[in-house]
Short mmCIF file of C-alpha atoms in Angstrom, two decimals:
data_model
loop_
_atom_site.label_atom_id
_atom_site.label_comp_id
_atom_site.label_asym_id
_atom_site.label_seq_id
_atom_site.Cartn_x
_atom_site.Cartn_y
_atom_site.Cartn_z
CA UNK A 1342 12.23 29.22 33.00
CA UNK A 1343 14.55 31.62 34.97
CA UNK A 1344 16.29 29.90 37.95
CA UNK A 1345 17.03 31.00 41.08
CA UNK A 1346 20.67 33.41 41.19
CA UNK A 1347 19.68 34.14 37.77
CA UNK A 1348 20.58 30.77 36.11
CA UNK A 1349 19.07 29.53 33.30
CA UNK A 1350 17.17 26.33 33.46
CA UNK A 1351 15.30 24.33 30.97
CA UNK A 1352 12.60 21.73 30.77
CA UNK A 1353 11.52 19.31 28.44
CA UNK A 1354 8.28 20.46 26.14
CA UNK A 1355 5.35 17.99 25.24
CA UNK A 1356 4.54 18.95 21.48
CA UNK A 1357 1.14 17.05 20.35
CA UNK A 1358 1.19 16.54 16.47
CA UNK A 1359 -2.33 16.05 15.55
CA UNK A 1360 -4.84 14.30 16.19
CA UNK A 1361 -6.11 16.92 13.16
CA UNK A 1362 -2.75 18.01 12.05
CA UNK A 1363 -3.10 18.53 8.33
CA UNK A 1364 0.77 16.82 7.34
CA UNK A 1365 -0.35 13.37 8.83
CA UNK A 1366 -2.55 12.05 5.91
CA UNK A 1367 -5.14 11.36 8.36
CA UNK A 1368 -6.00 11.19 12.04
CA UNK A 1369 -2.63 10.23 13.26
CA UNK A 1370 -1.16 11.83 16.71
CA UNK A 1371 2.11 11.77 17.91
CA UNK A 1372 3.36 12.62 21.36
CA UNK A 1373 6.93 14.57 21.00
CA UNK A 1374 8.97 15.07 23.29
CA UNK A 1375 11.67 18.42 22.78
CA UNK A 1376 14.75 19.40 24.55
CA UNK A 1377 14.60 22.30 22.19
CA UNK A 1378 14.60 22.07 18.59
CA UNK A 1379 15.79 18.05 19.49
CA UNK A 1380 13.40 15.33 19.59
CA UNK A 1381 13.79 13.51 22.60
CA UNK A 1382 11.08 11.36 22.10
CA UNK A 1383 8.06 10.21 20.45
CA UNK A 1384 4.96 7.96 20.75
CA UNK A 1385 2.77 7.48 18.15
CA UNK A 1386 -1.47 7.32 19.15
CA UNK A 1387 -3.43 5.49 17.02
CA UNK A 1388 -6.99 4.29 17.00
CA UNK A 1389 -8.69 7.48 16.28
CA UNK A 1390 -10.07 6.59 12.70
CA UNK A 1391 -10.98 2.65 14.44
CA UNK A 1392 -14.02 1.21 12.60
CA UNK A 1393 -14.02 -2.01 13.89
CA UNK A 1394 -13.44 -3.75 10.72
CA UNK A 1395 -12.35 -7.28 11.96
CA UNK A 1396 -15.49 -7.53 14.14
CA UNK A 1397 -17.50 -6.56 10.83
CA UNK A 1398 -16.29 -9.09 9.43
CA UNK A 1399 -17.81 -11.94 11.61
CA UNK A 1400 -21.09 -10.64 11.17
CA UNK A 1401 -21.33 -10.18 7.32
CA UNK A 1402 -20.79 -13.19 4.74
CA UNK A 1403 -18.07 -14.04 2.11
CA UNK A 1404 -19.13 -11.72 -0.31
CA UNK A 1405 -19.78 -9.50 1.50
CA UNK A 1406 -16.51 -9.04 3.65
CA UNK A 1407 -15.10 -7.93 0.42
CA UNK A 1408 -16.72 -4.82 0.70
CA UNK A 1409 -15.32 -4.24 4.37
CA UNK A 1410 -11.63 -5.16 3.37
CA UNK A 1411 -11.45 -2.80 0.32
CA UNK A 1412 -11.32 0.22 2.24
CA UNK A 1413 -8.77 0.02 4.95
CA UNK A 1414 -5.67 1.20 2.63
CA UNK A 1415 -8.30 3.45 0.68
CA UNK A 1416 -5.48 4.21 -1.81
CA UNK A 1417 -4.90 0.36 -2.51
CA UNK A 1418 -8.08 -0.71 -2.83
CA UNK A 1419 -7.93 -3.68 -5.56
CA UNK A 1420 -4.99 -5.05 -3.36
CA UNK A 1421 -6.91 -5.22 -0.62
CA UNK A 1422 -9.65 -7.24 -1.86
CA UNK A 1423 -7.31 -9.49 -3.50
CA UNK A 1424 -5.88 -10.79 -0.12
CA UNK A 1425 -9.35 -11.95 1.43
CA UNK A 1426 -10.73 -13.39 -1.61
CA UNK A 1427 -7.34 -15.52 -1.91
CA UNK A 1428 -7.79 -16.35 1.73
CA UNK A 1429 -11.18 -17.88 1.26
CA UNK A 1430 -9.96 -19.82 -2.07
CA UNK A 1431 -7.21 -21.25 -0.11
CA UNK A 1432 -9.67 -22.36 2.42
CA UNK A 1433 -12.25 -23.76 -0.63
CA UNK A 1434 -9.78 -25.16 -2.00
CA UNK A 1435 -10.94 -23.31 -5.38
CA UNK A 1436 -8.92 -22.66 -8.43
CA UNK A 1437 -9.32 -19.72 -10.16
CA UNK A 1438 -9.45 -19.57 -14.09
CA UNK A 1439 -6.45 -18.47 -15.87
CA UNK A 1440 -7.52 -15.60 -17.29
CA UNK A 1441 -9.34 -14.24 -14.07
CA UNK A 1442 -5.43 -14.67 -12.19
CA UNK A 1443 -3.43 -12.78 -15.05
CA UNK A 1444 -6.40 -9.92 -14.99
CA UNK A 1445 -5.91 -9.70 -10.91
CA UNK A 1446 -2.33 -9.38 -11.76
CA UNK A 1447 -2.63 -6.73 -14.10
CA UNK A 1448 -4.83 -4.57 -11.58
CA UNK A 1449 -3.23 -5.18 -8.78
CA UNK A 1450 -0.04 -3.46 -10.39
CA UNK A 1451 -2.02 -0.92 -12.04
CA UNK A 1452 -3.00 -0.15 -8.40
CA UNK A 1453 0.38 -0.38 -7.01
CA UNK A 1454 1.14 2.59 -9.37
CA UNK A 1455 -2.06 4.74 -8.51
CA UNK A 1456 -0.80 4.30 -4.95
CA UNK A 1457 3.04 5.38 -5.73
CA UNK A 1458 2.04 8.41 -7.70
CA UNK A 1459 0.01 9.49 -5.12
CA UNK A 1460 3.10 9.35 -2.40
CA UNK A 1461 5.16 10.59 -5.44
CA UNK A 1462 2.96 13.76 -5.40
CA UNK A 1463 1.75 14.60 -1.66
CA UNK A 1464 5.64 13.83 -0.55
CA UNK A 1465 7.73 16.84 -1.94
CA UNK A 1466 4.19 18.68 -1.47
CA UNK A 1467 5.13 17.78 2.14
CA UNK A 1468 8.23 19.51 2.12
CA UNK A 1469 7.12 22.73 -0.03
CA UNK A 1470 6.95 21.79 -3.50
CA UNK A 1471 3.55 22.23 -4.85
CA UNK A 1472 4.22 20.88 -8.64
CA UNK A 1473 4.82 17.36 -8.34
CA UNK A 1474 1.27 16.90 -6.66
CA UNK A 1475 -0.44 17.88 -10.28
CA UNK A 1476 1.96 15.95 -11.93
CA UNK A 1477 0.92 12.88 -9.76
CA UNK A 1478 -2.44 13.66 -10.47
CA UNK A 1479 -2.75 13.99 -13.87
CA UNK A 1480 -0.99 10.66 -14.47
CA UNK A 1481 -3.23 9.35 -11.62
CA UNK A 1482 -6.46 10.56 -13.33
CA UNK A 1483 -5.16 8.60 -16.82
CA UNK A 1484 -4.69 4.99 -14.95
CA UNK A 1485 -7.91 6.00 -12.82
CA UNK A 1486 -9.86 6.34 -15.89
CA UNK A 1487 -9.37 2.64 -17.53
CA UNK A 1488 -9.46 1.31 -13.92
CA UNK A 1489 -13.34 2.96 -13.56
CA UNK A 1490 -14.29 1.78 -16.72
CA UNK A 1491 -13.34 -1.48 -16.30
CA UNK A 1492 -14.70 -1.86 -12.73
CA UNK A 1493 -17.56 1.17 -12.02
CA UNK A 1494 -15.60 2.48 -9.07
CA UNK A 1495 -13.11 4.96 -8.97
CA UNK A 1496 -11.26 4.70 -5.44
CA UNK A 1497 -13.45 1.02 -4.13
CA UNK A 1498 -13.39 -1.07 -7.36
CA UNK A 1499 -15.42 -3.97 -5.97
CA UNK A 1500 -14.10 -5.68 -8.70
CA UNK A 1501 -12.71 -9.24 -6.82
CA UNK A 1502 -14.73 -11.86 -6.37
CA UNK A 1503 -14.22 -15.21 -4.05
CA UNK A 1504 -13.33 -17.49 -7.65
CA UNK A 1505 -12.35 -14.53 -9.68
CA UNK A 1506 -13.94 -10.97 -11.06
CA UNK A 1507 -16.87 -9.69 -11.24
CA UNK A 1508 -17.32 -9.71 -14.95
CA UNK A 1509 -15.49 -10.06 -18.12
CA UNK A 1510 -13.30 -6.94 -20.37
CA UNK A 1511 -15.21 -4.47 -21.88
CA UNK A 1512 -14.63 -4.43 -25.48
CA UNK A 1513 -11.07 -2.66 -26.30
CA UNK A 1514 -10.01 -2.17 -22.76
CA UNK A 1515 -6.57 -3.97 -22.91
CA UNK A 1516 -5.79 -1.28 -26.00
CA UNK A 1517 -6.83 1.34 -23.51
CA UNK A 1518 -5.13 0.27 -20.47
CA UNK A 1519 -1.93 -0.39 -22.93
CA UNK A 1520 -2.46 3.43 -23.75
CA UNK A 1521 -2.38 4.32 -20.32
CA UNK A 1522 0.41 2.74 -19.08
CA UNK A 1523 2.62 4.34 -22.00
CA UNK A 1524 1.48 7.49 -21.59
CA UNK A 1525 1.86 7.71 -18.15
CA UNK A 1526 5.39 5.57 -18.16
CA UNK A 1527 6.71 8.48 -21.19
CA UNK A 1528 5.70 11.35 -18.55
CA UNK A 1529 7.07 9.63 -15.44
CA UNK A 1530 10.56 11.36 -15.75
CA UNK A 1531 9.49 14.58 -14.39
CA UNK A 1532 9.66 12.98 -11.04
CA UNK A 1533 13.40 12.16 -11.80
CA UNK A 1534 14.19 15.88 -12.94
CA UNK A 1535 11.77 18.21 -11.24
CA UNK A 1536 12.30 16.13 -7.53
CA UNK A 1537 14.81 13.68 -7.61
CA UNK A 1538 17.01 16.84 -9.49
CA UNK A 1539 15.98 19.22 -7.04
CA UNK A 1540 18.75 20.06 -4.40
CA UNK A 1541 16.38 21.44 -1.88
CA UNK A 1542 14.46 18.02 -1.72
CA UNK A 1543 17.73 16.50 -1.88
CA UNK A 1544 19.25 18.44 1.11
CA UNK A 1545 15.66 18.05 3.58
CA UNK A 1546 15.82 14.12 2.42
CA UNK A 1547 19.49 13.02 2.45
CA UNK A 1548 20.62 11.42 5.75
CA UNK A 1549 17.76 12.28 7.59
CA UNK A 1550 15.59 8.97 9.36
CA UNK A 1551 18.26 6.47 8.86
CA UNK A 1552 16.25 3.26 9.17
CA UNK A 1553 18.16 0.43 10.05
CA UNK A 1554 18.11 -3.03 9.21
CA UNK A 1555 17.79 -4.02 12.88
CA UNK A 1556 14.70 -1.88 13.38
CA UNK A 1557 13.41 -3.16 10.30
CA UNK A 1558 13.54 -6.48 11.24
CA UNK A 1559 12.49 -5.51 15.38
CA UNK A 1560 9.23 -3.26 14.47
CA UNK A 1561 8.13 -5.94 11.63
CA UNK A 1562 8.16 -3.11 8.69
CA UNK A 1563 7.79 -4.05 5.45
CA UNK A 1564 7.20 -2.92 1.49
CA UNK A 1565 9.03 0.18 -0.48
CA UNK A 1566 10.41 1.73 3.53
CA UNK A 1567 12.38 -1.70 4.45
CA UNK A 1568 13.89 -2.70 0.94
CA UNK A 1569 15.44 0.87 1.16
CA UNK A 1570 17.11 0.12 4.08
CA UNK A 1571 18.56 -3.00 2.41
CA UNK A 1572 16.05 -5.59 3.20
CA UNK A 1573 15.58 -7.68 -0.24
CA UNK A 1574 12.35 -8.91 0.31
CA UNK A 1575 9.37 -8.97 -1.99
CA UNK A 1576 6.30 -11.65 -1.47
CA UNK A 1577 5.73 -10.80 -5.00
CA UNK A 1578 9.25 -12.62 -6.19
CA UNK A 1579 9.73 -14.99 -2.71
CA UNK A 1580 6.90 -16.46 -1.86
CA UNK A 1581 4.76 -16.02 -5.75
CA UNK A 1582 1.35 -15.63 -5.88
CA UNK A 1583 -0.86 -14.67 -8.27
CA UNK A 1584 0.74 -15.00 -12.06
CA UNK A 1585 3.99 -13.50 -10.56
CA UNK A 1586 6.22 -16.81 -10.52
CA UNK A 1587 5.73 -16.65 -14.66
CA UNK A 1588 7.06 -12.67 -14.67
CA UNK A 1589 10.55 -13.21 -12.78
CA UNK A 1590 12.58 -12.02 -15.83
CA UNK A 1591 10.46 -8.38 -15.56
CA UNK A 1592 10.12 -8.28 -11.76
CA UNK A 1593 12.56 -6.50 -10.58
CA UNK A 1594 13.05 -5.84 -6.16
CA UNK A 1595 14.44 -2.37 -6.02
CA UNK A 1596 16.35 -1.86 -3.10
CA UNK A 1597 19.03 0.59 -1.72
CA UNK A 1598 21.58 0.57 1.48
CA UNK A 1599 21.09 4.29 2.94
CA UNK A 1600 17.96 3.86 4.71
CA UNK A 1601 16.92 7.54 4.52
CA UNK A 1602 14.05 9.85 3.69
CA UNK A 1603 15.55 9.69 -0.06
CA UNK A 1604 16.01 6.44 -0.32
CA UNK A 1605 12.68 5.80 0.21
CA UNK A 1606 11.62 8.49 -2.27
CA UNK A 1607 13.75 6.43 -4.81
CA UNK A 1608 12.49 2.88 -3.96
CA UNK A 1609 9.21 3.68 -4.66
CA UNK A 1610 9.94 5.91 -7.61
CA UNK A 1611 11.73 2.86 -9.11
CA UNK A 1612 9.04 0.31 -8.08
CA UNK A 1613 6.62 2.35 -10.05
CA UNK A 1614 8.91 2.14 -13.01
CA UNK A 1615 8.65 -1.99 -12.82
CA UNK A 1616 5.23 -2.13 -11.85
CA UNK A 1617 4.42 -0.23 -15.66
CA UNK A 1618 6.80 -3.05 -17.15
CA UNK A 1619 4.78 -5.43 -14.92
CA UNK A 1620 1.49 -4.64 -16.59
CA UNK A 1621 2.69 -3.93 -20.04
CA UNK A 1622 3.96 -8.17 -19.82
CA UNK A 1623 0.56 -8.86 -17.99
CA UNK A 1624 -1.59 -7.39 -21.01
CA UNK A 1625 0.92 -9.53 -23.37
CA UNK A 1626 0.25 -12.75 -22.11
CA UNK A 1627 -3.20 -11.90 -21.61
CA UNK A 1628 -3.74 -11.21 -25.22
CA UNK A 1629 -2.31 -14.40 -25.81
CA UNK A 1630 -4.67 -16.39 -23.90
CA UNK A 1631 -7.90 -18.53 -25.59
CA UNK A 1632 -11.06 -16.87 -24.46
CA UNK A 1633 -12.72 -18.39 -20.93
CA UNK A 1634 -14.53 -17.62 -18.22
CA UNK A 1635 -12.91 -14.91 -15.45
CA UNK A 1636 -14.54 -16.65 -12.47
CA UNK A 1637 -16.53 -19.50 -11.00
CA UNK A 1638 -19.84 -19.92 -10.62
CA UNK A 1639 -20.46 -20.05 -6.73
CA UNK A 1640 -23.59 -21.50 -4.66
CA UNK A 1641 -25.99 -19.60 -3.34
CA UNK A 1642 -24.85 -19.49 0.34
CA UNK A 1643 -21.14 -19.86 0.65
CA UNK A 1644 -20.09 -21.58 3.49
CA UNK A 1645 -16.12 -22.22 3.92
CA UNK A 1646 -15.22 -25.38 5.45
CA UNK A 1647 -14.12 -25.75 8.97
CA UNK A 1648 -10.26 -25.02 9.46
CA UNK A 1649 -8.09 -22.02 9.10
CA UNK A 1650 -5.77 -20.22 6.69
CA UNK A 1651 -3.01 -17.59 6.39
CA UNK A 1652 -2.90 -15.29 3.07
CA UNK A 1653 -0.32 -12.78 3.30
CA UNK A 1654 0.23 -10.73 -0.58
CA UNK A 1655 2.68 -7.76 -1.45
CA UNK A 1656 0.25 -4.51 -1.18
CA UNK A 1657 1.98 -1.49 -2.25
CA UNK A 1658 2.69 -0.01 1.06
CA UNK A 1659 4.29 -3.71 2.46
CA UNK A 1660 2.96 -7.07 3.29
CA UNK A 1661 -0.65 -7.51 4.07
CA UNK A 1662 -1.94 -10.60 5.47
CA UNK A 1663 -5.40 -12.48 6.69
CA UNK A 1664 -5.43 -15.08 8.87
CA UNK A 1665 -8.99 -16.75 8.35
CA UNK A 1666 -10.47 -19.02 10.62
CA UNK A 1667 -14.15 -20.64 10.01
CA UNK A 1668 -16.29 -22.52 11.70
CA UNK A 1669 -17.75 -24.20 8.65
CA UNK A 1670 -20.32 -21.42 8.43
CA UNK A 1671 -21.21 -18.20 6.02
CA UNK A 1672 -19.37 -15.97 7.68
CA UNK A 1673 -15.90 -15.90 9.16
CA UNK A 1674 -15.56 -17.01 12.86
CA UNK A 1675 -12.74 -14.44 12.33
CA UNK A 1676 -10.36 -12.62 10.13
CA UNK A 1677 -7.77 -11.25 11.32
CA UNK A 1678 -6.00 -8.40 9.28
CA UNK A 1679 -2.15 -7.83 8.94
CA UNK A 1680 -2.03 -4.39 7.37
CA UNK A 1681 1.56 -2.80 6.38
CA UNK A 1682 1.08 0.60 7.58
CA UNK A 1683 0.25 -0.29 11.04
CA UNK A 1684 4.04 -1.85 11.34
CA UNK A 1685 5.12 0.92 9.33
CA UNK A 1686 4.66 3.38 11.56
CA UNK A 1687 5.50 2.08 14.59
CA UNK A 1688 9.65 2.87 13.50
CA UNK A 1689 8.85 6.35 14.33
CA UNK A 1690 9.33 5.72 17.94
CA UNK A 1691 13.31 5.10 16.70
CA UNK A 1692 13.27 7.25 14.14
CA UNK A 1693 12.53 10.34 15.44
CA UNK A 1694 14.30 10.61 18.51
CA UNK A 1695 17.61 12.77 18.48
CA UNK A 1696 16.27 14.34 14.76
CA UNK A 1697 15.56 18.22 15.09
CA UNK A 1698 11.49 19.49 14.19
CA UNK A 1699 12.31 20.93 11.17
CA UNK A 1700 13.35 17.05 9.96
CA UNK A 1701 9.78 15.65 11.81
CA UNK A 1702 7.66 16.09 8.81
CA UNK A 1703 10.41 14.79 6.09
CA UNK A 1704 10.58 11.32 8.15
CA UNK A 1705 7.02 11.41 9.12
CA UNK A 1706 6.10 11.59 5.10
CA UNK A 1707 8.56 9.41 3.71
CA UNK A 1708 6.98 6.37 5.72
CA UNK A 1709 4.18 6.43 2.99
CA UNK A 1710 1.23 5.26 5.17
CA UNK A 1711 -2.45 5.35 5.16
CA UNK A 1712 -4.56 6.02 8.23
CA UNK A 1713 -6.92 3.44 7.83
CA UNK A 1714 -4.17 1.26 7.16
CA UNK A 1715 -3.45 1.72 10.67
CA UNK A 1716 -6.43 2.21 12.43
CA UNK A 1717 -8.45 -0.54 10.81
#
């Protein structure tokens, strides 16, 4: 505005970013503050995608919360399931067969990379390059197809069980799966060339959202965005679960110092990398395994016993975890859910802050979350 005597004066703007804004992979809004082209600050709104999951979950049984859990991170949807049906084995006290735990190994990385490629894809897309997203896609549409055929589902595979899978192989998957994961591991490379080599993407990514290991630590973030700022922590290698305590000379925690919008790019490139290796030495040992069943026969009506649990796995976007509590009946007396992109994305409120608009979008990408994720 135009002062009095003819001085200039200036005001602070409030810039809303959503709740519909197509660059927020969902319903996401944040409140921006501008002294200009600065952020001064920002507050992130959730809650506008809420469903009401964890109350769902007290008034549907075992099996059924399976259903309910799958769908939250809609992009990690084995991973999802895999956390409550652990939760409520832990609290059975129920061991799962062998082959049933090397199989939920083997998808759960699978679905690690169908996540990655999808960030891999939408994230330069993002920031104006088009041709990564049907790179990601194609690749995508390769795992997708052995991941349908084994389960029925495309996106919410359904496929845990409380005591192990839903059914057994179909004859000549693991050849097929094997095919997949070459094919799409011998193609993977354009990412390093046609992004990573790209000095555009370089220049909008380098140095911009330094995340640091304080805030990491503060705002509870987790996964591919807080190893890239250093943090060398993976649930996966730490705390094993899972068949992953028996694959420590393949898993490899890729990490890097910078904390940026490129780093992060390059974490999760590089986790996608070992999570191919991962299920290439899954379907060897698998192969090697006497036949068996791939889950436990269950009663009827599944009550857990009274008590409480914690479950907390590696998903791809960070640490998910379900706290359990029963009151010896079929359904939960409540599950609480943990989910990594709710922590995430709560760093924005440092992140932003003293970065110009043109940078919003780069940061706001390169945090890799899922709406649902959040709003639960």
């Amino acid at each position: 505005m135009i002062g009095i005597g003819g001085g200039a004066e200036s005001t602070d703007m409030v810039l809303n970013i959503g709740p519909q804004h197509p660059s927020t992979h969902g319903v996401l809004r944040l409140r921006i503050v501008l002294d200009g082209e600065r952020v001064v600050s920002a507050e992130p709104v959730v809650g506008y995608m809420h469903r009401g999951a964890e109350k769902l979950f007290e008034a549907r049984d075992y099996r059924q919360i399976v259903m309910l859990a799958n769908r939250h991170d809609w992009l990690s949807a084995f991973c999802n399931e895999l956390g409550v049906v652990i939760a409520v084995e832990r609290m059975l006290g129920m061991e799962v067969p062998e082959r049933a735990v090397w199989l939920r190994t083997l998808l759960a990385e699978l679905n690690r990379v169908l996540n990655h490629l999808m960030f891999l894809g939408s994230y330069p897309l993002e920031l104006g390059g088009i041709t990564p997203m049907f790179h990601a896609f194609t690749e995508r549409e390769e795992l997708q197809a052995v991941m349908e055929e084994l389960s029925g589902g495309r996106m919410h595979y359904m496929f845990n069980r409380v005591g192990g899978l839903k059914e057994d192989l179909p004859a000549g998957w693991p050849g097929r799966a094997r095919a997949a994961v070459a094919g799409v591991r011998a193609r993977m490379d354009v990412f390093d060339r046609l992004v990573l080599g790209n000095e555009i993407f370089r220049g909008r990514t380098r140095g911009i959202g330094v995340l640091s290991q304080e805030h990491v630590h503060a705002y509870g973030v987790s996964g591919p965005i807080a190893r890239a700022s250093g943090v060398d922590f993976d649930l996966r290698r730490d705390e094993p679960y899972l068949a992953y305590g028996q694959l420590a000379d393949v898993l490899e925690v890729v990490t890097r110092e910078e904390g940026d919008c490129l780093a992060r790019f390059e974490c999760l490139l590089e986790q996608t990398y070992n999570s191919l290796d991962l299920a290439d030495a899954c379907l060897d040992r698998y192969a090697e395994l006497p036949p068996g069943p791939v889950n436990q026969r269950l009663p009827k009506v599944l009550k857990a016993p009274e008590g409480h649990t914690y479950a907390w796995t590696e998903n791809p976007l960070g640490i998910n975890g379900y706290y359990l509590v029963s009151k010896g009946e079929k359904t939960p007396y409540r599950l609480k859910l943990r989910s990594a992109s709710y922590n995430n994305i709560q760093a924005l409120a440092v992140l932003l802050p003293g970065t110009l608009v043109a940078d919003m979008v780069s940061i706001l990408g390169s945090l890799f979350f899922v709406v649902g994720d959040i709003d639960k």
